[in-house]
Structures are given as C-alpha cells and as structure tokens.
Short mmCIF file of C-alpha atoms and ligand atoms in Angstrom, two decimals:
data_model
loop_
_atom_site.label_atom_id
_atom_site.label_comp_id
_atom_site.label_asym_id
_atom_site.label_seq_id
_atom_site.Cartn_x
_atom_site.Cartn_y
_atom_site.Cartn_z
CA MET B 1 4.05 -28.01 -4.02
CA ASP B 2 5.98 -26.89 -6.82
CA VAL B 3 6.09 -23.18 -6.78
CA THR B 4 8.76 -22.99 -9.97
CA ARG B 5 6.91 -24.58 -11.79
CA GLN B 6 6.19 -23.29 -15.61
CA PRO B 7 2.23 -23.96 -16.83
CA THR B 8 2.75 -25.71 -19.77
CA ARG B 9 0.32 -25.44 -23.03
CA ARG B 10 -1.87 -28.55 -21.76
CA ASP B 11 -1.24 -27.16 -17.73
CA VAL B 12 -2.95 -24.23 -19.00
CA ALA B 13 -6.50 -26.14 -20.95
CA ARG B 14 -6.56 -27.65 -17.57
CA GLY B 15 -6.87 -25.16 -15.89
CA VAL B 16 -9.49 -22.63 -17.80
CA ALA B 17 -11.32 -26.13 -17.24
CA ALA B 18 -11.13 -25.55 -14.07
CA ILE B 19 -12.24 -22.05 -13.61
CA ALA B 20 -14.56 -21.77 -16.05
CA ALA B 21 -16.38 -24.26 -13.83
CA ALA B 22 -15.67 -21.89 -10.89
CA SER B 23 -16.87 -19.00 -12.65
CA ALA B 24 -20.65 -21.15 -13.85
CA VAL B 25 -20.87 -21.63 -10.60
CA ALA B 26 -20.02 -17.59 -10.10
CA CYS B 27 -22.05 -15.97 -12.93
CA PRO B 28 -24.45 -18.70 -14.45
CA SER B 29 -24.88 -15.51 -17.07
CA ILE B 30 -21.64 -15.20 -19.06
CA ALA B 31 -20.77 -16.08 -22.38
CA GLN B 32 -18.45 -19.37 -22.22
CA SER B 33 -16.22 -16.88 -24.72
CA ALA B 34 -16.01 -13.84 -23.08
CA ALA B 35 -12.84 -12.33 -22.44
CA ARG B 36 -11.17 -13.43 -18.72
CA VAL B 37 -9.03 -11.61 -16.72
CA VAL B 38 -7.24 -12.33 -14.16
CA VAL B 39 -6.09 -9.98 -11.84
CA ILE B 40 -3.40 -10.72 -8.78
CA GLY B 41 -3.76 -9.18 -5.56
CA GLY B 42 -7.19 -8.15 -3.22
CA GLY B 43 -5.92 -5.01 -2.20
CA PHE B 44 -6.99 -0.95 -2.81
CA GLY B 45 -5.72 -1.63 -6.28
CA GLY B 46 -6.92 -5.14 -7.19
CA ALA B 47 -10.35 -5.22 -5.15
CA SER B 48 -11.21 -1.49 -6.90
CA CYS B 49 -10.47 -2.75 -10.31
CA ALA B 50 -11.78 -6.29 -10.53
CA ARG B 51 -15.44 -4.51 -9.03
CA ALA B 52 -14.87 -1.86 -11.65
CA LEU B 53 -14.87 -4.29 -14.40
CA ARG B 54 -17.87 -5.89 -13.74
CA ARG B 55 -19.06 -2.39 -13.17
CA LEU B 56 -18.55 -1.07 -17.40
CA ASP B 57 -19.20 -5.26 -18.41
CA ALA B 58 -21.65 -7.52 -16.69
CA ALA B 59 -19.83 -10.62 -19.61
CA LEU B 60 -16.22 -10.65 -18.95
CA ARG B 61 -14.65 -13.49 -16.39
CA ILE B 62 -12.69 -11.97 -13.83
CA THR B 63 -10.88 -14.04 -11.58
CA LEU B 64 -9.03 -11.76 -8.58
CA ILE B 65 -6.77 -14.23 -6.54
CA GLU B 66 -5.70 -13.30 -2.74
CA PRO B 67 -4.23 -15.63 -0.75
CA LYS B 68 -5.99 -14.07 2.29
CA ARG B 69 -9.71 -14.13 3.32
CA THR B 70 -9.49 -10.70 4.83
CA PHE B 71 -7.91 -7.78 4.07
CA THR B 72 -6.91 -5.49 6.38
CA ALA B 73 -5.88 -1.75 5.79
CA CYS B 74 -2.89 -0.11 5.87
CA PRO B 75 -4.77 3.66 5.89
CA PHE B 76 -6.15 4.04 9.94
CA SER B 77 -3.33 1.76 10.87
CA ASN B 78 -1.00 4.08 12.95
CA GLU B 79 -4.62 4.59 15.31
CA VAL B 80 -4.30 0.85 15.27
CA ILE B 81 -1.00 1.20 17.05
CA ALA B 82 -1.79 3.69 18.75
CA GLY B 83 -4.42 2.53 20.06
CA LEU B 84 -7.52 4.25 18.61
CA ARG B 85 -8.38 2.04 17.25
CA GLY B 86 -9.57 -1.42 17.13
CA MET B 87 -8.18 -3.24 14.14
CA ALA B 88 -11.51 -5.05 13.18
CA ALA B 89 -12.38 -1.66 11.78
CA GLN B 90 -9.06 -1.86 9.49
CA GLN B 91 -10.32 -5.54 8.16
CA PHE B 92 -13.13 -6.48 4.77
CA THR B 93 -13.34 -9.51 2.83
CA TYR B 94 -15.03 -9.67 -0.25
CA ASP B 95 -18.37 -12.12 -0.49
CA LYS B 96 -19.92 -9.09 -1.36
CA ILE B 97 -17.77 -9.02 -4.45
CA VAL B 98 -17.93 -12.50 -5.20
CA ALA B 99 -21.80 -11.96 -4.76
CA GLU B 100 -21.23 -10.04 -7.83
CA GLY B 101 -20.71 -12.40 -9.97
CA VAL B 102 -15.56 -12.58 -9.27
CA THR B 103 -14.71 -15.44 -8.56
CA VAL B 104 -12.16 -15.27 -5.97
CA ILE B 105 -9.17 -17.46 -4.97
CA ALA B 106 -8.33 -18.05 -1.93
CA GLN B 107 -4.38 -18.21 -3.19
CA ALA B 108 -1.02 -17.08 -3.72
CA ALA B 109 -0.21 -16.96 -7.68
CA MET B 110 3.55 -18.25 -8.04
CA THR B 111 3.97 -17.78 -11.31
CA VAL B 112 2.66 -15.83 -14.71
CA ASP B 113 3.95 -17.21 -17.69
CA PRO B 114 3.09 -14.05 -20.47
CA GLN B 115 3.55 -16.50 -23.16
CA VAL B 116 0.96 -18.36 -23.43
CA ARG B 117 -0.92 -16.04 -20.76
CA ALA B 118 -1.53 -18.25 -17.51
CA VAL B 119 -0.74 -17.77 -14.03
CA GLY B 120 0.18 -20.74 -12.01
CA LEU B 121 -1.56 -20.94 -8.57
CA ALA B 122 -0.05 -22.12 -5.05
CA ASP B 123 -2.21 -25.48 -5.71
CA GLY B 124 -0.59 -25.96 -9.13
CA ASN B 125 -3.81 -25.36 -10.71
CA ILE B 126 -3.62 -22.94 -13.89
CA LEU B 127 -5.29 -19.97 -14.93
CA ALA B 128 -5.50 -18.14 -19.02
CA TYR B 129 -6.05 -15.29 -19.38
CA ASP B 130 -6.77 -12.67 -22.42
CA ARG B 131 -5.33 -8.95 -19.65
CA LEU B 132 -3.50 -10.08 -16.55
CA VAL B 133 -3.75 -7.09 -13.59
CA LEU B 134 -1.75 -6.81 -10.66
CA ALA B 135 -1.58 -5.41 -7.66
CA PRO B 136 -0.22 -7.39 -5.48
CA GLY B 137 1.55 -4.21 -3.47
CA ILE B 138 5.03 -4.42 -2.13
CA ASP B 139 7.53 -6.25 -0.96
CA LEU B 140 9.57 -5.71 1.44
CA ARG B 141 13.43 -5.61 0.78
CA PHE B 142 14.68 -7.77 3.46
CA ASP B 143 18.58 -8.12 2.17
CA ALA B 144 18.82 -3.92 1.53
CA LEU B 145 19.47 -3.15 4.96
CA PRO B 146 22.52 -5.75 7.12
CA GLY B 147 20.41 -7.22 10.30
CA TYR B 148 17.26 -6.63 8.85
CA ASP B 149 15.76 -10.18 7.55
CA GLU B 150 12.40 -10.95 8.05
CA ALA B 151 13.22 -12.62 11.31
CA ALA B 152 14.88 -9.26 12.67
CA SER B 153 10.85 -8.49 11.70
CA ALA B 154 9.76 -10.13 14.80
CA ARG B 155 11.50 -8.52 17.04
CA MET B 156 11.58 -4.82 15.04
CA PRO B 157 8.60 -4.74 13.60
CA HIS B 158 8.70 -2.40 10.45
CA ALA B 159 4.01 -2.68 10.36
CA TRP B 160 3.66 -1.36 6.82
CA GLN B 161 1.81 -3.99 5.96
CA ALA B 162 -0.65 -4.08 8.04
CA GLY B 163 -1.63 -7.11 10.45
CA GLU B 164 0.25 -9.44 12.47
CA GLN B 165 2.67 -6.34 12.26
CA THR B 166 0.03 -3.62 13.61
CA MET B 167 -0.48 -5.14 16.67
CA LEU B 168 3.36 -6.37 16.79
CA LEU B 169 3.82 -2.71 17.98
CA ARG B 170 1.37 -1.91 19.29
CA GLU B 171 1.42 -4.25 22.13
CA GLN B 172 5.44 -3.47 22.64
CA LEU B 173 4.87 0.28 23.45
CA GLU B 174 2.24 -1.35 25.54
CA ALA B 175 4.64 -2.85 26.98
CA MET B 176 7.77 -0.05 27.18
CA ASP B 177 9.32 1.39 29.99
CA ASP B 178 7.75 5.17 30.33
CA GLY B 179 11.36 7.18 29.86
CA GLY B 180 12.89 5.02 26.73
CA VAL B 181 12.88 5.28 23.01
CA VAL B 182 10.56 4.79 20.27
CA VAL B 183 13.01 4.51 16.85
CA LEU B 184 11.39 4.84 13.70
CA ALA B 185 13.40 4.23 11.15
CA VAL B 186 12.59 5.60 7.88
CA PRO B 187 13.70 5.12 4.16
CA ALA B 188 14.90 6.73 0.98
CA ALA B 189 12.37 7.03 -1.62
CA PRO B 190 10.18 5.49 -3.24
CA LEU B 191 8.17 4.62 -0.54
CA ARG B 192 4.73 3.56 0.07
CA CYS B 193 2.98 6.24 1.43
CA PRO B 194 5.81 8.53 1.69
CA PRO B 195 3.99 11.17 4.59
CA ALA B 196 3.07 7.98 6.64
CA PRO B 197 5.88 7.79 8.92
CA TYR B 198 5.52 11.34 10.46
CA GLU B 199 1.68 9.83 10.74
CA ARG B 200 2.65 7.63 12.83
CA ALA B 201 5.51 9.81 14.76
CA SER B 202 2.96 12.22 15.83
CA LEU B 203 -0.05 8.25 16.67
CA ILE B 204 3.10 7.33 18.81
CA ALA B 205 3.47 10.54 20.98
CA HIS B 206 0.05 11.10 21.31
CA PHE B 207 -0.31 8.08 22.79
CA LEU B 208 3.60 8.17 25.13
CA LYS B 209 2.45 11.87 25.87
CA ALA B 210 -0.81 10.20 27.69
CA ARG B 211 0.45 6.59 28.68
CA LYS B 212 4.81 6.90 29.57
CA PRO B 213 5.33 11.31 29.31
CA ARG B 214 8.84 10.99 30.14
CA SER B 215 9.32 8.52 26.49
CA LYS B 216 10.55 10.43 23.11
CA VAL B 217 10.69 9.45 19.80
CA LEU B 218 13.74 9.86 17.15
CA VAL B 219 13.14 9.89 13.58
CA LEU B 220 16.02 8.59 11.54
CA ASP B 221 14.97 9.50 8.10
CA ALA B 222 17.06 8.94 4.89
CA LYS B 223 15.21 11.80 3.18
CA ASP B 224 16.19 15.67 3.93
CA GLY B 225 12.41 17.01 3.29
CA PHE B 226 9.08 15.11 3.12
CA PRO B 227 5.41 15.78 2.95
CA GLN B 228 3.69 18.36 4.29
CA GLN B 229 6.99 19.08 5.93
CA ARG B 230 5.61 22.19 7.64
CA LEU B 231 2.51 21.24 9.29
CA PHE B 232 4.09 17.97 11.06
CA GLU B 233 6.60 20.65 12.28
CA ASN B 234 3.86 22.93 13.83
CA ALA B 235 1.62 20.11 14.80
CA TRP B 236 4.50 19.15 16.82
CA LYS B 237 5.81 21.53 19.03
CA GLU B 238 2.27 22.66 19.19
CA LEU B 239 1.25 19.07 20.15
CA TYR B 240 4.37 17.26 21.52
CA PRO B 241 6.83 20.33 22.35
CA GLY B 242 10.20 18.13 23.12
CA MET B 243 8.85 14.41 22.17
CA ILE B 244 9.08 14.34 18.80
CA GLU B 245 13.58 14.51 17.42
CA ARG B 246 14.02 13.90 13.38
CA ILE B 247 17.36 13.04 12.42
CA ALA B 248 17.69 13.78 8.75
CA LEU B 249 19.73 12.48 5.56
CA SER B 250 21.70 15.48 6.20
CA GLN B 251 22.33 14.61 9.76
CA GLY B 252 23.30 12.00 9.46
CA GLY B 253 19.56 9.93 9.94
CA ARG B 254 19.95 7.67 7.14
CA VAL B 255 20.31 3.52 8.96
CA ILE B 256 22.91 1.82 7.26
CA SER B 257 22.81 -1.14 10.01
CA VAL B 258 20.74 -3.23 12.80
CA ASP B 259 21.42 -5.13 15.05
CA PRO B 260 18.05 -6.81 16.61
CA ALA B 261 19.30 -8.56 19.40
CA THR B 262 20.76 -5.53 21.61
CA ASN B 263 17.68 -3.31 19.56
CA THR B 264 20.31 -1.06 17.88
CA ILE B 265 20.49 1.20 14.99
CA VAL B 266 22.92 2.50 13.09
CA THR B 267 23.69 5.49 11.28
CA ASP B 268 26.93 6.31 10.16
CA PHE B 269 27.41 9.61 12.78
CA GLY B 270 26.29 6.88 15.30
CA ASN B 271 24.61 3.81 17.56
CA TYR B 272 21.21 4.17 18.42
CA ALA B 273 19.79 1.29 21.68
CA ALA B 274 16.35 1.67 20.50
CA GLN B 275 13.55 0.16 24.09
CA VAL B 276 10.76 -0.26 20.46
CA ALA B 277 12.92 0.27 16.96
CA ASN B 278 10.11 0.37 14.23
CA VAL B 279 12.07 -0.52 10.67
CA ILE B 280 10.82 0.23 7.84
CA PRO B 281 12.98 -0.68 5.40
CA PRO B 282 13.45 -0.02 1.36
CA GLN B 283 9.97 -1.48 -0.29
CA LYS B 284 9.45 -3.11 -4.40
CA ALA B 285 6.59 -4.16 -6.35
CA GLY B 286 5.39 -7.10 -4.81
CA ARG B 287 7.99 -10.62 -5.39
CA ILE B 288 4.82 -11.53 -8.29
CA ALA B 289 5.97 -8.84 -10.78
CA GLY B 290 9.59 -9.36 -10.75
CA ILE B 291 8.18 -13.12 -11.74
CA ALA B 292 5.83 -12.21 -14.47
CA GLY B 293 8.85 -9.68 -15.76
CA ALA B 294 6.84 -6.89 -15.01
CA ALA B 295 9.82 -5.56 -12.24
CA ASP B 296 12.58 -3.48 -14.20
CA ASN B 297 15.57 -3.02 -11.61
CA THR B 298 14.59 -0.94 -10.01
CA GLY B 299 12.41 -3.27 -8.56
CA TRP B 300 9.19 -1.46 -9.99
CA CYS B 301 7.09 -1.65 -12.73
CA PRO B 302 7.14 0.58 -15.47
CA ILE B 303 3.59 1.63 -17.40
CA ASN B 304 2.15 3.40 -19.93
CA PRO B 305 -0.69 5.05 -18.40
CA ALA B 306 -2.89 5.68 -20.47
CA THR B 307 -3.56 1.88 -19.97
CA PHE B 308 -1.01 1.40 -17.20
CA GLU B 309 -0.34 -1.80 -19.61
CA SER B 310 3.15 -3.31 -19.16
CA LYS B 311 6.35 -1.68 -21.42
CA LEU B 312 8.41 -4.71 -20.38
CA VAL B 313 5.33 -7.28 -20.84
CA PRO B 314 2.35 -7.08 -24.22
CA ASN B 315 -1.50 -7.81 -21.79
CA ILE B 316 0.43 -7.61 -18.16
CA HIS B 317 -1.10 -3.96 -16.46
CA VAL B 318 0.23 -2.52 -13.12
CA ILE B 319 -1.74 -0.35 -10.76
CA GLY B 320 -1.08 0.85 -7.12
CA ASP B 321 2.19 0.68 -5.05
CA ALA B 322 4.13 -2.12 -7.98
CA CYS B 323 4.10 0.56 -10.55
CA ILE B 324 6.63 3.34 -11.15
CA ALA B 325 3.35 6.44 -11.88
CA GLY B 326 5.66 9.47 -12.49
CA GLN B 327 4.69 12.20 -9.70
CA ILE B 328 1.74 9.96 -8.01
CA PRO B 329 2.12 9.13 -4.36
CA LYS B 330 2.00 5.13 -3.51
CA SER B 331 -1.34 5.56 -1.56
CA ALA B 332 -4.54 3.38 -1.53
CA SER B 333 -6.10 6.89 -2.81
CA ALA B 334 -3.40 5.97 -5.79
CA ALA B 335 -4.17 3.03 -6.38
CA HIS B 336 -7.98 3.03 -6.22
CA ALA B 337 -8.13 5.58 -8.93
CA GLN B 338 -6.04 3.88 -10.98
CA ALA B 339 -7.93 0.67 -10.71
CA ARG B 340 -10.43 2.39 -12.44
CA ALA B 341 -9.00 4.00 -15.17
CA CYS B 342 -7.40 0.48 -15.59
CA ALA B 343 -10.59 -1.17 -15.89
CA ALA B 344 -11.83 1.48 -18.47
CA ALA B 345 -8.84 1.06 -20.60
CA VAL B 346 -9.46 -2.79 -20.62
CA VAL B 347 -12.55 -2.75 -21.70
CA ASN B 348 -11.33 -0.75 -24.02
CA LEU B 349 -8.41 -2.21 -25.29
CA ILE B 350 -10.81 -5.66 -25.44
CA SER B 351 -14.11 -4.49 -27.29
CA GLY B 352 -10.75 -2.23 -29.38
CA LYS B 353 -12.21 0.87 -28.70
CA SER B 354 -9.76 3.61 -27.81
CA THR B 355 -8.99 4.79 -25.10
CA ASP B 356 -9.33 7.92 -22.87
CA MET B 357 -6.58 9.76 -21.44
CA PRO B 358 -6.83 9.02 -17.58
CA ARG B 359 -7.65 11.92 -15.46
CA LEU B 360 -6.42 10.98 -11.39
CA ASN B 361 -7.90 12.19 -7.92
CA GLY B 362 -5.95 11.02 -5.62
CA ALA B 363 -6.69 12.42 -2.42
CA CYS B 364 -4.31 11.61 1.01
CA TYR B 365 -5.35 13.05 5.03
CA ASN B 366 -2.29 13.30 7.94
CA THR B 367 -3.53 12.94 11.27
CA VAL B 368 -1.23 14.14 13.90
CA ALA B 369 -4.43 13.59 16.68
CA PRO B 370 -7.67 13.06 17.29
CA GLY B 371 -9.55 15.81 16.13
CA TYR B 372 -6.59 17.46 13.99
CA ALA B 373 -6.04 16.29 11.00
CA PHE B 374 -4.23 18.11 7.17
CA SER B 375 -4.42 16.29 4.10
CA LEU B 376 -3.36 16.95 0.52
CA SER B 377 -4.50 16.52 -2.80
CA GLY B 378 -3.94 16.28 -6.86
CA ILE B 379 -4.90 15.75 -10.56
CA TYR B 380 -2.46 13.35 -11.77
CA GLN B 381 -3.26 13.28 -16.18
CA PRO B 382 0.41 11.20 -18.50
CA LYS B 383 2.63 13.91 -19.89
CA ASP B 384 5.65 12.16 -21.51
CA GLY B 385 5.07 9.26 -20.33
CA GLN B 386 4.49 9.76 -16.36
CA PHE B 387 2.14 10.45 -14.93
CA ALA B 388 2.36 14.82 -14.06
CA GLU B 389 0.27 16.50 -11.49
CA VAL B 390 -1.55 18.74 -13.39
CA GLU B 391 -3.39 20.32 -9.77
CA GLY B 392 -2.62 20.43 -6.27
CA SER B 393 -3.34 21.37 -3.01
CA THR B 394 -2.08 21.23 0.72
CA SER B 395 -3.87 22.33 3.65
CA ALA B 396 -3.33 26.14 4.77
CA VAL B 397 -0.12 26.12 7.12
CA ASP B 398 -1.99 28.59 9.87
CA ALA B 399 -5.58 27.33 9.10
CA PRO B 400 -7.60 26.74 12.39
CA ARG B 401 -8.19 24.21 15.14
CA GLU B 402 -11.43 24.09 13.71
CA VAL B 403 -10.10 23.68 10.19
CA ARG B 404 -7.71 20.52 11.59
CA ARG B 405 -11.22 19.21 13.43
CA GLN B 406 -13.22 19.29 10.05
CA GLU B 407 -10.12 18.12 7.84
CA ALA B 408 -10.29 14.41 11.06
CA GLU B 409 -13.81 14.28 10.07
CA ASN B 410 -13.07 14.23 6.42
CA ALA B 411 -10.39 11.52 7.02
CA GLN B 412 -13.15 9.54 8.33
CA THR B 413 -15.54 10.07 5.33
CA TRP B 414 -12.49 9.31 2.39
CA PHE B 415 -12.01 5.78 4.08
CA ARG B 416 -15.32 5.10 4.73
CA THR B 417 -16.08 5.71 1.17
CA ILE B 418 -12.80 4.17 -0.53
CA THR B 419 -13.56 0.60 0.78
CA VAL B 420 -17.18 1.13 0.71
CA ASP B 421 -15.85 0.85 -2.89
CA ALA B 422 -12.79 -1.27 -3.17
CA PHE B 423 -14.48 -3.94 -0.88
CA GLY B 424 -18.92 -3.02 -0.50
P1 FAD F 501 -2.41 -3.44 -1.00
O1 FAD F 501 -3.70 -2.92 -0.69
O2 FAD F 501 -1.90 -3.58 -0.10
O3 FAD F 501 -3.31 -4.77 -1.87
C1 FAD F 501 -1.40 -5.65 -2.33
C2 FAD F 501 -2.39 -7.09 -2.10
O4 FAD F 501 -1.73 -8.32 -3.24
C3 FAD F 501 -2.50 -7.81 -0.64
O5 FAD F 501 -3.23 -8.02 -0.66
C4 FAD F 501 -1.01 -9.07 -0.91
O6 FAD F 501 -2.02 -9.96 0.03
C5 FAD F 501 -2.45 -9.11 -2.68
N1 FAD F 501 -1.19 -10.01 -2.86
C6 FAD F 501 0.55 -9.90 -3.15
N2 FAD F 501 0.96 -10.91 -3.66
C7 FAD F 501 0.01 -11.69 -5.01
C8 FAD F 501 0.03 -12.75 -4.92
N3 FAD F 501 1.32 -13.14 -5.44
N4 FAD F 501 -0.74 -13.43 -5.22
C9 FAD F 501 -2.02 -13.02 -5.27
N5 FAD F 501 -2.30 -11.79 -4.45
C10 FAD F 501 -0.92 -11.58 -3.58
N6 FAD F 501 -3.44 5.64 1.23
C11 FAD F 501 -3.70 6.43 1.57
O7 FAD F 501 -4.08 7.24 0.64
N7 FAD F 501 -4.32 7.17 2.67
C12 FAD F 501 -3.73 6.86 3.57
O8 FAD F 501 -3.85 7.32 4.86
C13 FAD F 501 -2.62 5.63 4.11
N8 FAD F 501 -2.42 5.47 5.33
C14 FAD F 501 -1.26 4.41 5.31
C15 FAD F 501 -0.28 4.31 6.27
C16 FAD F 501 0.34 3.35 6.98
C17 FAD F 501 1.43 3.51 8.02
C18 FAD F 501 0.72 2.68 5.55
C19 FAD F 501 2.19 2.49 6.14
C20 FAD F 501 0.27 2.69 4.41
C21 FAD F 501 -1.14 3.54 3.72
N9 FAD F 501 -1.50 4.16 3.09
C22 FAD F 501 -2.44 5.15 2.74
C23 FAD F 501 -1.15 4.06 1.60
C24 FAD F 501 -1.70 2.47 1.19
O9 FAD F 501 -2.16 1.60 2.05
C25 FAD F 501 -1.04 1.25 0.30
O10 FAD F 501 -0.56 2.51 -1.17
C26 FAD F 501 -1.96 0.84 -1.19
O11 FAD F 501 -2.81 -0.69 0.37
C27 FAD F 501 -2.04 -0.28 -2.02
O12 FAD F 501 -2.85 -0.34 -3.13
P2 FAD F 501 -2.22 -1.67 -3.30
O13 FAD F 501 -3.12 -2.51 -4.39
O14 FAD F 501 -0.93 -1.77 -4.61
O15 FAD F 501 -1.20 -2.68 -2.91
#
C-alpha cells in the first residue's frame, strides 16, 4: 500500500471510472453528469451529512468513505464503562445509507489533492470530487504528553474514541482491587465533548460505590472551570460523598507526563500512582484534515461558518469535531447540526444559489447516575467569521429529583433520535 503517493490526472480519470461503476450499482438513476460530493468519515457529522445531501438532491453522486463497517458511538459510552449499558447499543451500520443511494466505501482516505480535486484511498484507488466534506473527527496527539504514546494507551486507556478502548477501561475497572484510585487526566481545551470527563468521573464513582466502595476517583484537570460545574459538584456531594476529588489547573492538576510502566501520573505538584489510569490526551482534527491542508497550526480546521468551507482550501468543507467553530462545543449534537447546514450549503453552491445563514441547535445531556441527568442547550449563528451562541439554557441547579429523572429520559430520546437521523 502506497500511502504517500499523490494522485496524478491519470489516476483521477481511473478513479472516476471506478467510482462511476460503483455508483451505477448503488443508484442507477443518477445522471453521469451529476455533481460528485465525497464525504470522508462516517461518524455523527459525515453520516448525517451524506444522508442530508441525498434528501436534498436526488441527482448528486454521493460517496461516503469510512474504514469501519460498524460505527461505535461515544455518547453513552461512559455508561458502558460503568457497566450500565452493553456495547451493542452503541453500534450502527451503514446499510440504510447504502440503501438510500449513497456509495459507501469501507476504506480510509489517505491523500487529498485539492489541485486536481481527488481523494486517494488506502487500496490505491482515486476518487474525483466537485465538493469534498471532511468529517474525520479527532486524532489523539500522541506526541503532546511525555510518556503517552499509542503503546501507553494499551495500559492507560483514553477511551476517547469509542470501541476497544472503552472496553479496556471497563475491564480495568472490573479487575481493580477495592480501595484503589482511579485517576482521570483531563487535557486543556479544546477537546471533544468538554463535559464528558466529569460525566465519566460520576459514572465510574457510581460503579465503585456499588462494587468497590473503598475506592476513589481523582480528576487531574488542566482547566480551572468546566461546563455545568455546580451541577456536577452538587451531584457528587449528594450521590458520591468523599469519593470524587478534583484538582484544578490552579491547584496543580495539569498532567505533565505519565509513566505507563508504573501507572504513574506526574503533575507540577506531585506524582500519583493509579490503580486505573484513564489518560485523555490533547487532541487535534483527524489526520486526513492536515493532509488535505485544511488544518492550521492549532491542529484544527478554520471554516467559513456560513458554508463550512475551509478558510485554507477551496471546495473542501469541514464539519464536526475537526472544525474550529467558535463557541459551538465539539459534540455529536453540534456535528449533526453542522452536517445538515453544510449539506444545504453544498447543494446551493453546486446549483449556484445563495446560502441561508445557518442557525444551529445543540443540546448536551450529562448523566451522573441512572435516572439522574442534567443538560445544556444553545443556538449558534455566524458572527464575525465564527459561530456565536445567540441563545443558551442550562438545567436549574436546584431542580428536584423528578426533573433530573425526566432529563435522563430525555437523554435516551436524544440518543435514539440522533442515531436514527445519522444512521437510519
Ligand atoms: P466521529 O463521530 O468521531 O466520526 C469520525 C469518523 O471519521 C470515524 O468513524 C472515523 O473512523 C472516520 N475517519 C477518520 N479518519 C478517516 C479517514 N482518513 N478516512 C475515512 N474515515 C475516517 N456528544 C454529544 O452530543 N452528546 C454526548 O452525550 C456526548 N458524549 C460523549 C461522551 C464521550 C466519552 C466522548 C468521548 C464524546 C462524547 N460526545 C458527545 C462527543 C461526540 O462523540 C463527538 O463530538 C462526535 O462523535 C463528533 O462527530 P464527528 O463526526 O466529528 O466525529
């Protein structure tokens, strides 16, 4: 496999022929002259975008490139870690998307050449595009935290991309002795799903309280504040008194290195020996975004918020966690809203129509125990070249338990709705 080879014009012609044949099988009614949209990444952003494109324009030739045949969702994966949910409930296939006339190619995209508008696949084939949507999610920065590389993640799981890592953390919690310390290392912003580390700390405490009640959760945090902090801290006092300790940035919580051989986590103020070490490293846009030239020196992809078109590379749009989108958090909810707005913009650009200003809804639920959740939601619109929050709300700090129970049900409904919309 030649992963560095750049596509030539001849490759492009060959790739076009290959994909034209594939498209003809998937959707025979599509005209040969129809515009070609390639979507890289079949997660919440990419899968939602491919389906939205199909709904908006039956003539488009849409190809979704995603190496995994089954997608494993991160939302609710903290419940899998805590033993409250099976992994099967997190997994989705692309069958419905294929049935709707999207060509799904089970390969990784390895190269993007914006000059000839072509994507190179792992098997050497080349796909030509008129518009390319990048939705590759995140990559973990295995070079950012001394001691923490890919090999270390087999001992100190991040579980920040759901799947094997989720199960590894689950197994380590099952295996640990009562009385041990679970250390959760949280990086500085920006990160995928900013409240999720605290949801995880809560649900791990729930597991420990029932199964290993002498154990503790220690959160070492490279930030001082975090979303819905009062709600989390009140819930910790109420549900898990004395079980969760958090050391914030200004108290010396920033992790500066790790030693996987001894499961030690090092901060400026001391070393912590963990029985289970859940190390969430700094992150960046999925690697293909950098290869395409769409990521800047922050590692993320700046976009024009009206169309999601890259500020760095023409004809490439970036959605989901990979883009820098102002005040919108990196969440499945945001990726899904961005996907639909981006699909509308792409269809308008292809047909030469003007694009409406997007107005995106985002909602996030945090579950701290079964039947106990709270939420925050926002509406985001373009302002000064970024997305700004124009409306926002958060659960009341003093709401009764009945409201928390209702929010836990709403969270389940949210997950069902978003996954049906993304994957069918
Ligand atoms: P992803 O969903 O990660 O999809 C990216 C896809 O791109 C992957 O399938 C990957 O295989 C594919 N890909 C990458 N590179 C390539 C390539 N070169 N070629 C082809 N395909 C490629 N969000 C919420 O809204 N609510 C929640 O409650 C919530 N809980 C969370 C809990 C946890 C523990 C975590 C870690 C995250 C949580 N999130 C939540 C965040 C949410 O999972 C992400 O924000 C969301 O998945 C982002 O969508 P995306 O499409 O950008 O990336």
